[in-house]
CSV table of C-alpha atoms (C1' of nucleotides) in Angstrom, one decimal:
chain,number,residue,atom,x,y,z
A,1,UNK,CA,-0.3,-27.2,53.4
A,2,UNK,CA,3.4,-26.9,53.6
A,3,UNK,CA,3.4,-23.8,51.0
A,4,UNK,CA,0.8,-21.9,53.0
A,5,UNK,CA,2.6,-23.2,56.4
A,6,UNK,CA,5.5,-21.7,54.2
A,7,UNK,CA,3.3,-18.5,53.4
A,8,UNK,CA,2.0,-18.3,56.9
A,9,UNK,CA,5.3,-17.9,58.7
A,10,UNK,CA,6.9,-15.3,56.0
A,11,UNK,CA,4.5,-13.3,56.5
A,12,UNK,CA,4.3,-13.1,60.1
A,13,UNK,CA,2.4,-10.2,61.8
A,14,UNK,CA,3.8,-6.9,62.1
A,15,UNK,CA,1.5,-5.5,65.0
A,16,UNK,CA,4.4,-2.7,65.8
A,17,UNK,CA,4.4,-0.3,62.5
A,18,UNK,CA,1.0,-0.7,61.2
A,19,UNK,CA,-2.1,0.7,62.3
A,20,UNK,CA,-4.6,-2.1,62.0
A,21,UNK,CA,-8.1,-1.5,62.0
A,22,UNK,CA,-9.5,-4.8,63.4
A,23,UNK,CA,-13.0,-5.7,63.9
A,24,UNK,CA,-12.8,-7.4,67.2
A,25,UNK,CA,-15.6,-9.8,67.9
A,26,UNK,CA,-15.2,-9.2,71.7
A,27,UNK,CA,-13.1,-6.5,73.4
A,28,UNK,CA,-14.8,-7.2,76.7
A,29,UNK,CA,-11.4,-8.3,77.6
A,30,UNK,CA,-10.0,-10.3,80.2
A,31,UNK,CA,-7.6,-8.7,82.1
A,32,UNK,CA,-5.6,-10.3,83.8
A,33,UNK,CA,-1.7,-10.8,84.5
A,34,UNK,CA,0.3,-14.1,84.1
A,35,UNK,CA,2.8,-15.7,82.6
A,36,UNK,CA,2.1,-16.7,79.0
A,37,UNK,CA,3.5,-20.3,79.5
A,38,UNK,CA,1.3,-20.6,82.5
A,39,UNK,CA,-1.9,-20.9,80.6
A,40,UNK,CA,-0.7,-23.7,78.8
A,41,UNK,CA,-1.6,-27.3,80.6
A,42,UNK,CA,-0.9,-30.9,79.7
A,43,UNK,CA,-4.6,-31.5,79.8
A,44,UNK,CA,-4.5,-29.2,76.6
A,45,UNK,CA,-2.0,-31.0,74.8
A,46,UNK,CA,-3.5,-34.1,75.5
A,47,UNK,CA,-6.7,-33.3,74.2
A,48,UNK,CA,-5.2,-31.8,71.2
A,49,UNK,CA,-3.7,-35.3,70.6
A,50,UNK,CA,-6.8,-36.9,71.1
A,51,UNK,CA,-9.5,-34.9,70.6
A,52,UNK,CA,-10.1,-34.7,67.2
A,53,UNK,CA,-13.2,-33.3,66.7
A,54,UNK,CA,-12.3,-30.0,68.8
A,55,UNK,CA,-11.2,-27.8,65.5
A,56,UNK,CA,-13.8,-29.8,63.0
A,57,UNK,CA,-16.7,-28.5,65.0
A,58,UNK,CA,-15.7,-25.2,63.2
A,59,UNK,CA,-16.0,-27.1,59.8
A,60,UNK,CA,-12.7,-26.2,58.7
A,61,UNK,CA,-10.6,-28.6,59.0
A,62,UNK,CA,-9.3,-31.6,61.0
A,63,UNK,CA,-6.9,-32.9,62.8
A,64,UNK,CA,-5.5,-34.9,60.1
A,65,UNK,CA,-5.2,-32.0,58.2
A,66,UNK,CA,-3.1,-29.8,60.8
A,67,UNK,CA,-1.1,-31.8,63.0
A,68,UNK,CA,0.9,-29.0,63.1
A,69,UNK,CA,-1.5,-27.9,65.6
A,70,UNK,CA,-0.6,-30.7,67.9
A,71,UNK,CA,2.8,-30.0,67.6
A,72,UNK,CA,2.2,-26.6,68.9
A,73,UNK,CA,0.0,-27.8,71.0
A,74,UNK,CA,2.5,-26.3,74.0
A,75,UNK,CA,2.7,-23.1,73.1
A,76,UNK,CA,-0.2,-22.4,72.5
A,77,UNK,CA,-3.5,-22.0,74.2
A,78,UNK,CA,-7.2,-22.0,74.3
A,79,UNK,CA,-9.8,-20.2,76.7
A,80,UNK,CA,-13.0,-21.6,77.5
A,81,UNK,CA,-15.7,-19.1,76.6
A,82,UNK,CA,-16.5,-18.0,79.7
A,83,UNK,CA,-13.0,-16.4,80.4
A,84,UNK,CA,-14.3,-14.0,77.6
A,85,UNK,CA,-17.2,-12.8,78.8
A,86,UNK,CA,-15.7,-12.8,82.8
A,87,UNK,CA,-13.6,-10.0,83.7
A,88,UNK,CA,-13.4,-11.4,87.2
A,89,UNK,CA,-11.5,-14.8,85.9
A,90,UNK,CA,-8.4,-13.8,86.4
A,91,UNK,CA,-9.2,-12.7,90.0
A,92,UNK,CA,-11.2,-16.0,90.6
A,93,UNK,CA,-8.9,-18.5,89.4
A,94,UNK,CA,-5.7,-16.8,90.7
A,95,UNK,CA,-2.6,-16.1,88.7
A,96,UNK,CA,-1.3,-17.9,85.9
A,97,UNK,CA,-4.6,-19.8,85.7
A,98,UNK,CA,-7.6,-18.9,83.2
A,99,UNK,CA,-9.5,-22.2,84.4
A,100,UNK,CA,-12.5,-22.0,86.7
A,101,UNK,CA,-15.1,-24.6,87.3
A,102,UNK,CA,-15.8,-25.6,83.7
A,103,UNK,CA,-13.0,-28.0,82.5
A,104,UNK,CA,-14.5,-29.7,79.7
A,105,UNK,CA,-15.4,-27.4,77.3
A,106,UNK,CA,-11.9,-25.6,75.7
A,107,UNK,CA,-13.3,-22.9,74.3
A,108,UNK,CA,-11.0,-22.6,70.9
A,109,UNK,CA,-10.3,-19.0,69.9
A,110,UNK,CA,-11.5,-20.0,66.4
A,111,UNK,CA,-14.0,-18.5,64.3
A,112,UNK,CA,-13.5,-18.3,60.9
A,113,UNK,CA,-10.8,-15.4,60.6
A,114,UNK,CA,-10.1,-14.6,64.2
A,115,UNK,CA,-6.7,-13.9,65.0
A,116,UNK,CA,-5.6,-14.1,68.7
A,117,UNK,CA,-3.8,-10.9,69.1
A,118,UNK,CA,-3.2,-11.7,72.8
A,119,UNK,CA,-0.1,-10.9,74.4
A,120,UNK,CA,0.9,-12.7,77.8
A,121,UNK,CA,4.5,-10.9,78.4
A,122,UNK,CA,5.6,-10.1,81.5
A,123,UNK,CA,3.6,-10.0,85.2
A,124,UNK,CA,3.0,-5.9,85.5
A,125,UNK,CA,-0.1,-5.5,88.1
A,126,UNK,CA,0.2,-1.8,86.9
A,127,UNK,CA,-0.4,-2.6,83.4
A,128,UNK,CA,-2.4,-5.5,83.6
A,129,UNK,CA,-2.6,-7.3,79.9
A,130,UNK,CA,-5.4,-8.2,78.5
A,131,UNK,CA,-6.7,-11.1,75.9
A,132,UNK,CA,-8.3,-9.9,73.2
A,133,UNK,CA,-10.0,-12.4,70.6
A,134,UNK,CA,-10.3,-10.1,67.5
A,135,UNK,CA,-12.1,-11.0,64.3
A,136,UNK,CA,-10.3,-10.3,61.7
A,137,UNK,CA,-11.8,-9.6,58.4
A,138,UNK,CA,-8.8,-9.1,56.1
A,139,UNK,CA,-8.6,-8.2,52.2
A,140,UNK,CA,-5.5,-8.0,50.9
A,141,UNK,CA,-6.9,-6.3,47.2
A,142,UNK,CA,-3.6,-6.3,45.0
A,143,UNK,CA,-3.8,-10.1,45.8
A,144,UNK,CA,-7.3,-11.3,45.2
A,145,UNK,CA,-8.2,-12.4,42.2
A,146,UNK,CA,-11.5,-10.7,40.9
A,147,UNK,CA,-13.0,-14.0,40.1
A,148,UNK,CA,-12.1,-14.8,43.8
A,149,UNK,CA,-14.3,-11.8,44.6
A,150,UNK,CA,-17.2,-12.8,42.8
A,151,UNK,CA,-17.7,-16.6,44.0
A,152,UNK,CA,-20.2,-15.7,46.2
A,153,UNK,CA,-21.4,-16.9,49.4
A,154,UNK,CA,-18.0,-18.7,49.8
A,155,UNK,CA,-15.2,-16.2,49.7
A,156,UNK,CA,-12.8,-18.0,48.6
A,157,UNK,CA,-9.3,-16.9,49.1
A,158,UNK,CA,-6.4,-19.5,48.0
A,159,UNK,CA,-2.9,-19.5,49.3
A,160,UNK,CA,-1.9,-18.1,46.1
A,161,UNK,CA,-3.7,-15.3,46.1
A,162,UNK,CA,-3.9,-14.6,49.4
A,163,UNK,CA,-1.8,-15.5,52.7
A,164,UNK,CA,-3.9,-16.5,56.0
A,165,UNK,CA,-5.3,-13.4,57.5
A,166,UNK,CA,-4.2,-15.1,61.0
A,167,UNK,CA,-0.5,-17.1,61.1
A,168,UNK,CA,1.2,-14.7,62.7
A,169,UNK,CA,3.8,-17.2,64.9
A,170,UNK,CA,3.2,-16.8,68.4
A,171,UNK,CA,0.4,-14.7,68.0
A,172,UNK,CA,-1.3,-17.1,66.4
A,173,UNK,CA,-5.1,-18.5,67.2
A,174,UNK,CA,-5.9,-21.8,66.0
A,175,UNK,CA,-8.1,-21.1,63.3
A,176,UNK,CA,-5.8,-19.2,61.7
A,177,UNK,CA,-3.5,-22.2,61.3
A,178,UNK,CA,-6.3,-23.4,58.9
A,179,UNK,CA,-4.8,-21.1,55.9
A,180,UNK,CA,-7.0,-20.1,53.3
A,181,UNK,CA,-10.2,-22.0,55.0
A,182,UNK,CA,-10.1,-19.8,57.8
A,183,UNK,CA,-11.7,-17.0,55.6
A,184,UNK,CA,-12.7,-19.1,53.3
A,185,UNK,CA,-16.1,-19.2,55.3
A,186,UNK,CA,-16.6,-15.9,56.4
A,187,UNK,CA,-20.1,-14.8,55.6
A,188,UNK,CA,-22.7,-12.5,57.0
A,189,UNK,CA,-24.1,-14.6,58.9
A,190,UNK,CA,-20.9,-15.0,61.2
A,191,UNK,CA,-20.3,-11.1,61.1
A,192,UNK,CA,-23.5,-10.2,62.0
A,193,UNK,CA,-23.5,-12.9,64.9
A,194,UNK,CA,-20.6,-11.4,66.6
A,195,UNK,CA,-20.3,-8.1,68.3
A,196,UNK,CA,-18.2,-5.9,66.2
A,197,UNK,CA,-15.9,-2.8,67.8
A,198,UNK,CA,-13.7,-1.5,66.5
A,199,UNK,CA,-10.2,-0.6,67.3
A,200,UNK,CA,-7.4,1.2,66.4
A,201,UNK,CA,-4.5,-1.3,66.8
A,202,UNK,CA,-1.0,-0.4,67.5
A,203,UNK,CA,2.1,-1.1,69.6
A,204,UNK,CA,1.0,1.9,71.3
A,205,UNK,CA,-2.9,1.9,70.9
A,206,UNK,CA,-5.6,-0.4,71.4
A,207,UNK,CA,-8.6,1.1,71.9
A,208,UNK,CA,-11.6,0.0,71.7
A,209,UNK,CA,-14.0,2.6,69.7
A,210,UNK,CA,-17.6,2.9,68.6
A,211,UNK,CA,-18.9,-0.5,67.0
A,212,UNK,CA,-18.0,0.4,63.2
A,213,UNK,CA,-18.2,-2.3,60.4
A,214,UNK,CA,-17.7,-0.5,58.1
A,215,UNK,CA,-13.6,-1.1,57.5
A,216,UNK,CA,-13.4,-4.5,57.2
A,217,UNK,CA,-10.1,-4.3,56.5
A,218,UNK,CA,-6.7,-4.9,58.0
A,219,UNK,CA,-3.5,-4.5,57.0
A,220,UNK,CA,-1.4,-6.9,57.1
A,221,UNK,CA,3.0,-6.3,56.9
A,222,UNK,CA,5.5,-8.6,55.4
A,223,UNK,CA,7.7,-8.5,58.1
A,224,UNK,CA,8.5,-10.3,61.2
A,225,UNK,CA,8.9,-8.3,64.0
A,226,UNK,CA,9.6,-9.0,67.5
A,227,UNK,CA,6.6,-9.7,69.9
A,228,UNK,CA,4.6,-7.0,71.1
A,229,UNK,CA,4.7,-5.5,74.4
A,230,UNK,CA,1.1,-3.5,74.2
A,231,UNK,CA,0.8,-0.2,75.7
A,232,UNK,CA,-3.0,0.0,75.9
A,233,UNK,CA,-6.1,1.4,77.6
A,234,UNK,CA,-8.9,0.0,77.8
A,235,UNK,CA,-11.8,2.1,78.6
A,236,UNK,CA,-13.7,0.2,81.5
A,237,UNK,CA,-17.1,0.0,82.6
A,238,UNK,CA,-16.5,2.8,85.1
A,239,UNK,CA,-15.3,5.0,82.7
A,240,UNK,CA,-17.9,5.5,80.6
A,241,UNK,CA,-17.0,8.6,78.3
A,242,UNK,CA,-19.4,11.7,78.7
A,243,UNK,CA,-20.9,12.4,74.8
A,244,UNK,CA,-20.0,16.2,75.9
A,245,UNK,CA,-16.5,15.3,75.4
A,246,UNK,CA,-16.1,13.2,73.0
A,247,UNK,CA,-19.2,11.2,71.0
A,248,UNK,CA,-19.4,8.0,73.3
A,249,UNK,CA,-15.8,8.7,74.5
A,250,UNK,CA,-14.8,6.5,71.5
A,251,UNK,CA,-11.6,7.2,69.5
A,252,UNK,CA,-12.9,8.2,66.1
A,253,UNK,CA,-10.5,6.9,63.7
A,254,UNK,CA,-10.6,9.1,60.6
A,255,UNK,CA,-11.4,7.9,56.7
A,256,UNK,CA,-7.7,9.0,55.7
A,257,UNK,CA,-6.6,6.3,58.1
A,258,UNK,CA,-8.0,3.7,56.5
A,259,UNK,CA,-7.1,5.0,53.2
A,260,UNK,CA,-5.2,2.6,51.6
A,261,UNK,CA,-6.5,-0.6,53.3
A,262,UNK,CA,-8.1,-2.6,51.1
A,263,UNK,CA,-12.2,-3.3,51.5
A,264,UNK,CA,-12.9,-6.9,51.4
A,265,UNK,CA,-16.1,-7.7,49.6
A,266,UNK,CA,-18.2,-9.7,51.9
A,267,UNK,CA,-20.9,-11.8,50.6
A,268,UNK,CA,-24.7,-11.4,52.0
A,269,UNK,CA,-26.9,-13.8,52.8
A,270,UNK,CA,-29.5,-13.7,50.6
A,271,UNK,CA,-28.9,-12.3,47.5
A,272,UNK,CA,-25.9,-13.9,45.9
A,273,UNK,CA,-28.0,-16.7,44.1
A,274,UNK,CA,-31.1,-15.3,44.1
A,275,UNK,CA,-32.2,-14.7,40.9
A,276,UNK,CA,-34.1,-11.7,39.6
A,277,UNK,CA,-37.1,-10.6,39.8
A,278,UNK,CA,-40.0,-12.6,38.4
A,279,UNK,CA,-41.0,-9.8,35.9
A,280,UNK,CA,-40.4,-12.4,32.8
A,281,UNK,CA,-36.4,-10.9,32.6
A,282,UNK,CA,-35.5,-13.4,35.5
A,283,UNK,CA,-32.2,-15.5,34.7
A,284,UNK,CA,-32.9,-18.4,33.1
A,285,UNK,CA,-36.4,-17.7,31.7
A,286,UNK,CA,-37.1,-19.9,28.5
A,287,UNK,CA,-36.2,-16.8,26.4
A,288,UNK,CA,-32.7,-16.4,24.7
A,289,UNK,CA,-31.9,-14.1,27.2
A,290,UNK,CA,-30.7,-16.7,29.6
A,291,UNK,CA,-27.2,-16.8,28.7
A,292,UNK,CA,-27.0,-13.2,29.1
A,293,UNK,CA,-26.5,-11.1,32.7
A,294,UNK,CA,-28.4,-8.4,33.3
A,295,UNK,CA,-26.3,-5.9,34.8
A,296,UNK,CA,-26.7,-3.7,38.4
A,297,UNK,CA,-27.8,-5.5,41.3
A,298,UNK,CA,-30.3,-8.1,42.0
A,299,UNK,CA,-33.9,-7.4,42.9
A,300,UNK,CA,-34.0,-8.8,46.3
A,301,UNK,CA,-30.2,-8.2,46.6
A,302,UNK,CA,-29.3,-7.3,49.9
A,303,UNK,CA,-26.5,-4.3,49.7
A,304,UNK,CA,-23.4,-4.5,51.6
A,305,UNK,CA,-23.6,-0.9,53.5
A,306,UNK,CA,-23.3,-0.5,56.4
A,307,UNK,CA,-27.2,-0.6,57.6
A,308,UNK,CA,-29.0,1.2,60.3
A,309,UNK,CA,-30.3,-2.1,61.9
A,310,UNK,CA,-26.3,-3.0,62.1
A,311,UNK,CA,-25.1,0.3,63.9
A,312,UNK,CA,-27.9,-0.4,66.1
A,313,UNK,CA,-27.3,-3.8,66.8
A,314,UNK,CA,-23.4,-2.8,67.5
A,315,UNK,CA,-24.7,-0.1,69.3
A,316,UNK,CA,-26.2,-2.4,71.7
A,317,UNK,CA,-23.5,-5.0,71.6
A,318,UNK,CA,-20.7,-2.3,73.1
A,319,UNK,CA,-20.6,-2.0,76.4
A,320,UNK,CA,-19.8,1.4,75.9
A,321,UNK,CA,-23.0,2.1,74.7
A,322,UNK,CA,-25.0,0.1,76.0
A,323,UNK,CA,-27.3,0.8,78.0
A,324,UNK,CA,-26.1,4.4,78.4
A,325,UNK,CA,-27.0,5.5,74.8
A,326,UNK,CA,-29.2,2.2,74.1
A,327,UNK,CA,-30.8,-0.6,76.1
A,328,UNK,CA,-32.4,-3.9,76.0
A,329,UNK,CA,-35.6,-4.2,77.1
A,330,UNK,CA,-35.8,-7.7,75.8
A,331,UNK,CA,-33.1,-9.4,74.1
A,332,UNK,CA,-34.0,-12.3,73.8
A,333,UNK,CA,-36.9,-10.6,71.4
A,334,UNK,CA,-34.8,-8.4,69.8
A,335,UNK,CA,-36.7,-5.0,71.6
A,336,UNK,CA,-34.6,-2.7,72.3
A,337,UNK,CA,-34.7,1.4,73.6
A,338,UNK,CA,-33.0,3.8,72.6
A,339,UNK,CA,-32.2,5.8,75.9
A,340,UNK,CA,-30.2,9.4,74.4
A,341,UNK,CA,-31.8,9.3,71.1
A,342,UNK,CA,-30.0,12.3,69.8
A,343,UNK,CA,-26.8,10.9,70.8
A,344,UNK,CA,-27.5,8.0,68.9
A,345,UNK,CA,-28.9,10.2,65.6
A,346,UNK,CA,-25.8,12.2,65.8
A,347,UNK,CA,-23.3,8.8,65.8
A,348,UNK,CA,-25.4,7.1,63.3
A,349,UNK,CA,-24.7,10.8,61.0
A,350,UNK,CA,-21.0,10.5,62.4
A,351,UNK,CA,-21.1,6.9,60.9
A,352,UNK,CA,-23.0,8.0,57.6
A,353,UNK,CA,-20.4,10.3,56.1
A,354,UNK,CA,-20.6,12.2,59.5
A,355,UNK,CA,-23.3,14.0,58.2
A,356,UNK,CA,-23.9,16.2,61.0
A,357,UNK,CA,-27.6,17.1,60.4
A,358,UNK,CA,-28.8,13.5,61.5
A,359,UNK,CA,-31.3,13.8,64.1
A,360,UNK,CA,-33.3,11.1,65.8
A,361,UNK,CA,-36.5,12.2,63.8
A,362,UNK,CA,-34.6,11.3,60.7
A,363,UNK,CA,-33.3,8.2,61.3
A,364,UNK,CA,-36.6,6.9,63.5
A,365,UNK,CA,-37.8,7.6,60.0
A,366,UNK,CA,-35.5,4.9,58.7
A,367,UNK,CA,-36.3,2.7,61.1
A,368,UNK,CA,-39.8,2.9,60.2
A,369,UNK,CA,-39.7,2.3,56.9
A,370,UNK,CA,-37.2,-0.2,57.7
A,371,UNK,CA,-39.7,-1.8,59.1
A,372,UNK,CA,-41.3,-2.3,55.7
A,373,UNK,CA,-38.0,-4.1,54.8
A,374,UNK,CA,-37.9,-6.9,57.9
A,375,UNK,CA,-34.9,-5.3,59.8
A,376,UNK,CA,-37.1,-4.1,62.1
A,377,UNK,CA,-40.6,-5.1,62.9
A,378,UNK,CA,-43.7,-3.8,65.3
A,379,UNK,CA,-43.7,-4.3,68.6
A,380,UNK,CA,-45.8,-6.6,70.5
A,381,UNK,CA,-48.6,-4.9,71.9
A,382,UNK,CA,-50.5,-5.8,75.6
A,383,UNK,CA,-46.9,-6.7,76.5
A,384,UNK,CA,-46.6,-3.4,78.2
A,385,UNK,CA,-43.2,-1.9,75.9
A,386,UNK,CA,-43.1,1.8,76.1
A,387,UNK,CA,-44.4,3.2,72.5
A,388,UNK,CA,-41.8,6.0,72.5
A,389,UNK,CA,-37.9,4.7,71.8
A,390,UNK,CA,-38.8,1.4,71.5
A,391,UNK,CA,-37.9,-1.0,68.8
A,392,UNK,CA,-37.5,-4.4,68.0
A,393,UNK,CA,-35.6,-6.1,65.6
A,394,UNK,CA,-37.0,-7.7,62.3
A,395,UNK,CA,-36.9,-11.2,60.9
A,396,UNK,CA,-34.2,-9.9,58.4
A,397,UNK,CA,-31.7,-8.8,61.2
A,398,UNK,CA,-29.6,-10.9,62.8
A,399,UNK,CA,-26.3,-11.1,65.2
A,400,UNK,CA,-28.2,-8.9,68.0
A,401,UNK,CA,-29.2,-11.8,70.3
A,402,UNK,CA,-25.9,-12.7,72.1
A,403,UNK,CA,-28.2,-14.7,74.7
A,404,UNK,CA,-28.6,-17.1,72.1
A,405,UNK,CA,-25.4,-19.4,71.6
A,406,UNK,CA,-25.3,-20.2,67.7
A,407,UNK,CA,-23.2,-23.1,66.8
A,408,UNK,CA,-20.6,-22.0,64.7
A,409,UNK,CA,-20.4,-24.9,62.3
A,410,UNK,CA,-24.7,-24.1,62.1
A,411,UNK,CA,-22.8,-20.2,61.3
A,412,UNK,CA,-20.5,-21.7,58.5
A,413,UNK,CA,-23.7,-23.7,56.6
B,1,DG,C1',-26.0,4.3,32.6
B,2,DG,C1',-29.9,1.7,34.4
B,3,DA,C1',-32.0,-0.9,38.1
B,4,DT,C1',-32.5,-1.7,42.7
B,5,DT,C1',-31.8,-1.0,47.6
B,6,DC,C1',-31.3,1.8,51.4
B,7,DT,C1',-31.2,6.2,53.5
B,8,DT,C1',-32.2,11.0,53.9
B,9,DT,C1',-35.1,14.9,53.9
B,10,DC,C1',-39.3,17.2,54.2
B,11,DC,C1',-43.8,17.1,55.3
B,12,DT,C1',-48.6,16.5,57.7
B,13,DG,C1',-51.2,14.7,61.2
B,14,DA,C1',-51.8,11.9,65.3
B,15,DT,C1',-50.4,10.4,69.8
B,16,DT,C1',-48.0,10.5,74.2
C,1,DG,C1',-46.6,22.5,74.0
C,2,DA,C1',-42.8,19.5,73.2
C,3,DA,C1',-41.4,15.2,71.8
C,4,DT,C1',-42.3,11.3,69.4
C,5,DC,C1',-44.7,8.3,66.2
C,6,DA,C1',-46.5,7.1,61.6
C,7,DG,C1',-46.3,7.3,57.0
C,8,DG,C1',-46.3,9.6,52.1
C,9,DA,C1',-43.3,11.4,48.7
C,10,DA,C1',-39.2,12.5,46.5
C,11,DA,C1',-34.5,12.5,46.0
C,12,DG,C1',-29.7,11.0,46.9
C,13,DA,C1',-26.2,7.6,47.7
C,14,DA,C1',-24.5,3.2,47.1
C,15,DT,C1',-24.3,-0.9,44.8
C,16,DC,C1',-24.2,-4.1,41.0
DNA sequence: GGATTCTTTCCTGATT
DNA sequence: GAATCAGGAAAGAATC
């Protein structure tokens, strides 16, 4: 624990130089303007003291194991959920206050790999700042070990091979405190639960862009630098980009930039341990071929692109988008509408080796046979759904119903 | 390089 | 008549 605290704090976060391209779990952001050292209350500390099952309900580690966290416990800070999803907090609860009614329920900025890249510097009612929880899915490739790589369903990074994707001092979440757990745990199943955008993070830049998953990457300095005073703009709900301009207004940010960031290889859920098919060549069959691999992938393997049932699911998870390119028409059943269908073909091409020549026909024709493949399914019928646009999401999908609050330590099993 | 998954492309016909 | 849906077939890309 000591190394990695040691690891952790030599290897602080340099947010200035780097261009960062962060998966950020929510970037409907909290704006709001306050003093950093005004969000932090006794009541926190206390309960940091004495609450102890406040960081195991993310099954990563406990109290006993970070007491470091305690120690920080004043300079440091947790939101409650709901100052996430509440633009108008700030304005309720008043200045230097994220609290509203709900006082019992802390709402730690950990998930498995978040990093709190929040800034509170100075009071600027011009410049308002803003909180941004970002999930951080990190790779650092020159330091994983390829047996790392291939554990599996736990992605296993130690503190040798790998430093904590979060750590980074004062800009610190909790979770990231954990050390190697923190990404130790990151699966599918938490990706696909949480909205993804994506942004292109600098001193000078933080934008949120069209939800892309596909750089799961982040790059991550050596050196300390001085806190960050972000220069950003946020596009807001009443700024919703014309596609004329600009494809959804969002900031594309090119291949080349992402270049030399390393991918991190993110297990699925399904097809890891599954073993092949049953076509009497399955691993472990009675024959003497059990000790030996087939090569290629797995028959039932699910493949790590970047799917069509994902982009739409992002789609519809960015306010950007949504419900100005795409719509709910029932969430909580998955169905969904595509409202500008060639808008949506076109970024789905854009997304797809921006292969220009995407129309909707084509990729309703991948829905359709996705279909066949449980990411999407029928839609009910006698429940009066338009037949034209309309979709709804398959058993095989997930992460699209945000109405539904998932346990994250359920996430981590 | 083969196997598998997923997507794309093209097509015809039906439906809205 | 245009847009969309449905699905077959084949091929390509990605992955392992």
């Amino acid at each position: 624990m000591q190394r990695n605290r040691r690891l952790q704090n030599q290897r602080k976060l340099s947010l200035k130089e780097s261009s960062v391209v962060l998966n950020s779990t929510r970037a409907s952001l909290v704006p709001h303007t306050c003093h950093r050292t005004d969000l932090f209350s006794d009541k926190r500390a206390q309960d940091l003291e004495s609450e102890t099952d406040i960081f195991p309900e993310l099954g990563l580690f406990s109290m006993e194991e970070s007491s470091d966290i305690a120690e920080n416990a004043g300079i440091q800070k947790a939101l409650k959920e709901s100052d996430f999803f509440n633009r108008e907090v700030s304005k309720d609860s008043g200045e230097g206050s994220m609290t509203s009614d709900n006082d019992d329920g802390f709402q730690e900025l950990t998930s498995p790999g978040d990093l709190l890249i929040p800034m509170w510097s100075e009071i600027d009612t011009e410049h308002p700042e803003y909180i941004l929880e970002v999930e951080v899915i990190s790779s650092w490739a020159d330091g994983i070990e390829e047996e790392d790589q291939q554990i599996g369903e736990e992605f296993m990074l130690t503190e040798e091979s790998c430093p904590s994707p979060g750590s980074t001092g004062e800009y610190s979440d909790y979770g990231s405190e954990s050390g190697n757990e923190t990404v130790a745990h990151l699966g599918e199943s938490i990706l696909s639960s949480l909205p993804p955008v994506k942004a292109d993070y600098s001193a000078e830049n933080l934008i949120p862009t069209a939800p892309v998953r596909v750089e799961r990457t982040f790059v991550y300095p050596d050196t300390v630098t001085e806190p960050v005073n972000l220069k950003h703009e946020f596009v807001t709900e009443n700024q919703v980009p014309s596609i004329e301009t600009n494809t959804l207004g969002c900031q594309d940010i090119s291949p080349q930039n992402c270049i030399n960031i390393p991918k991190l290889e993110l297990t699925d859920d399904s097809g890891s341990e599954k073993s092949y098919s049953n076509d009497g060549d399955s691993e472990g069959s009675s024959s003497g071929k059990s000790e030996r691999k087939r090569p290629g992938r797995k028959k039932g393997q699910v493949s790590r692109v970047y799917h069509l049932w994902e982009f739409i699911r992002d789609l519809l998870n960015d306010p950007l988008c949504c419900p100005s390119l795409i719509r709910w028409e029932n969430e909580a059943e998955g169905i969904f509408r595509v409202v500008r269908s060639e808008d949506v073909a076109k970024l789905w091409g854009q997304k797809k080796k921006n292969r220009t020549a995407m129309t909707y026909e084509k990729m309703s024709r991948s829905i359709r046979y996705s279909r066949k493949e449980g990411y999407f399914a029928d839609l009910p019928k006698d429940k009066g759904y338009p037949k034209k646009l309309c979709f709804k999401f398959g058993e095989k999908s997930s992460g699209w119903n945000t109405t539904m609050k998932t346990p994250k330590t359920a996430l981590l099993n």
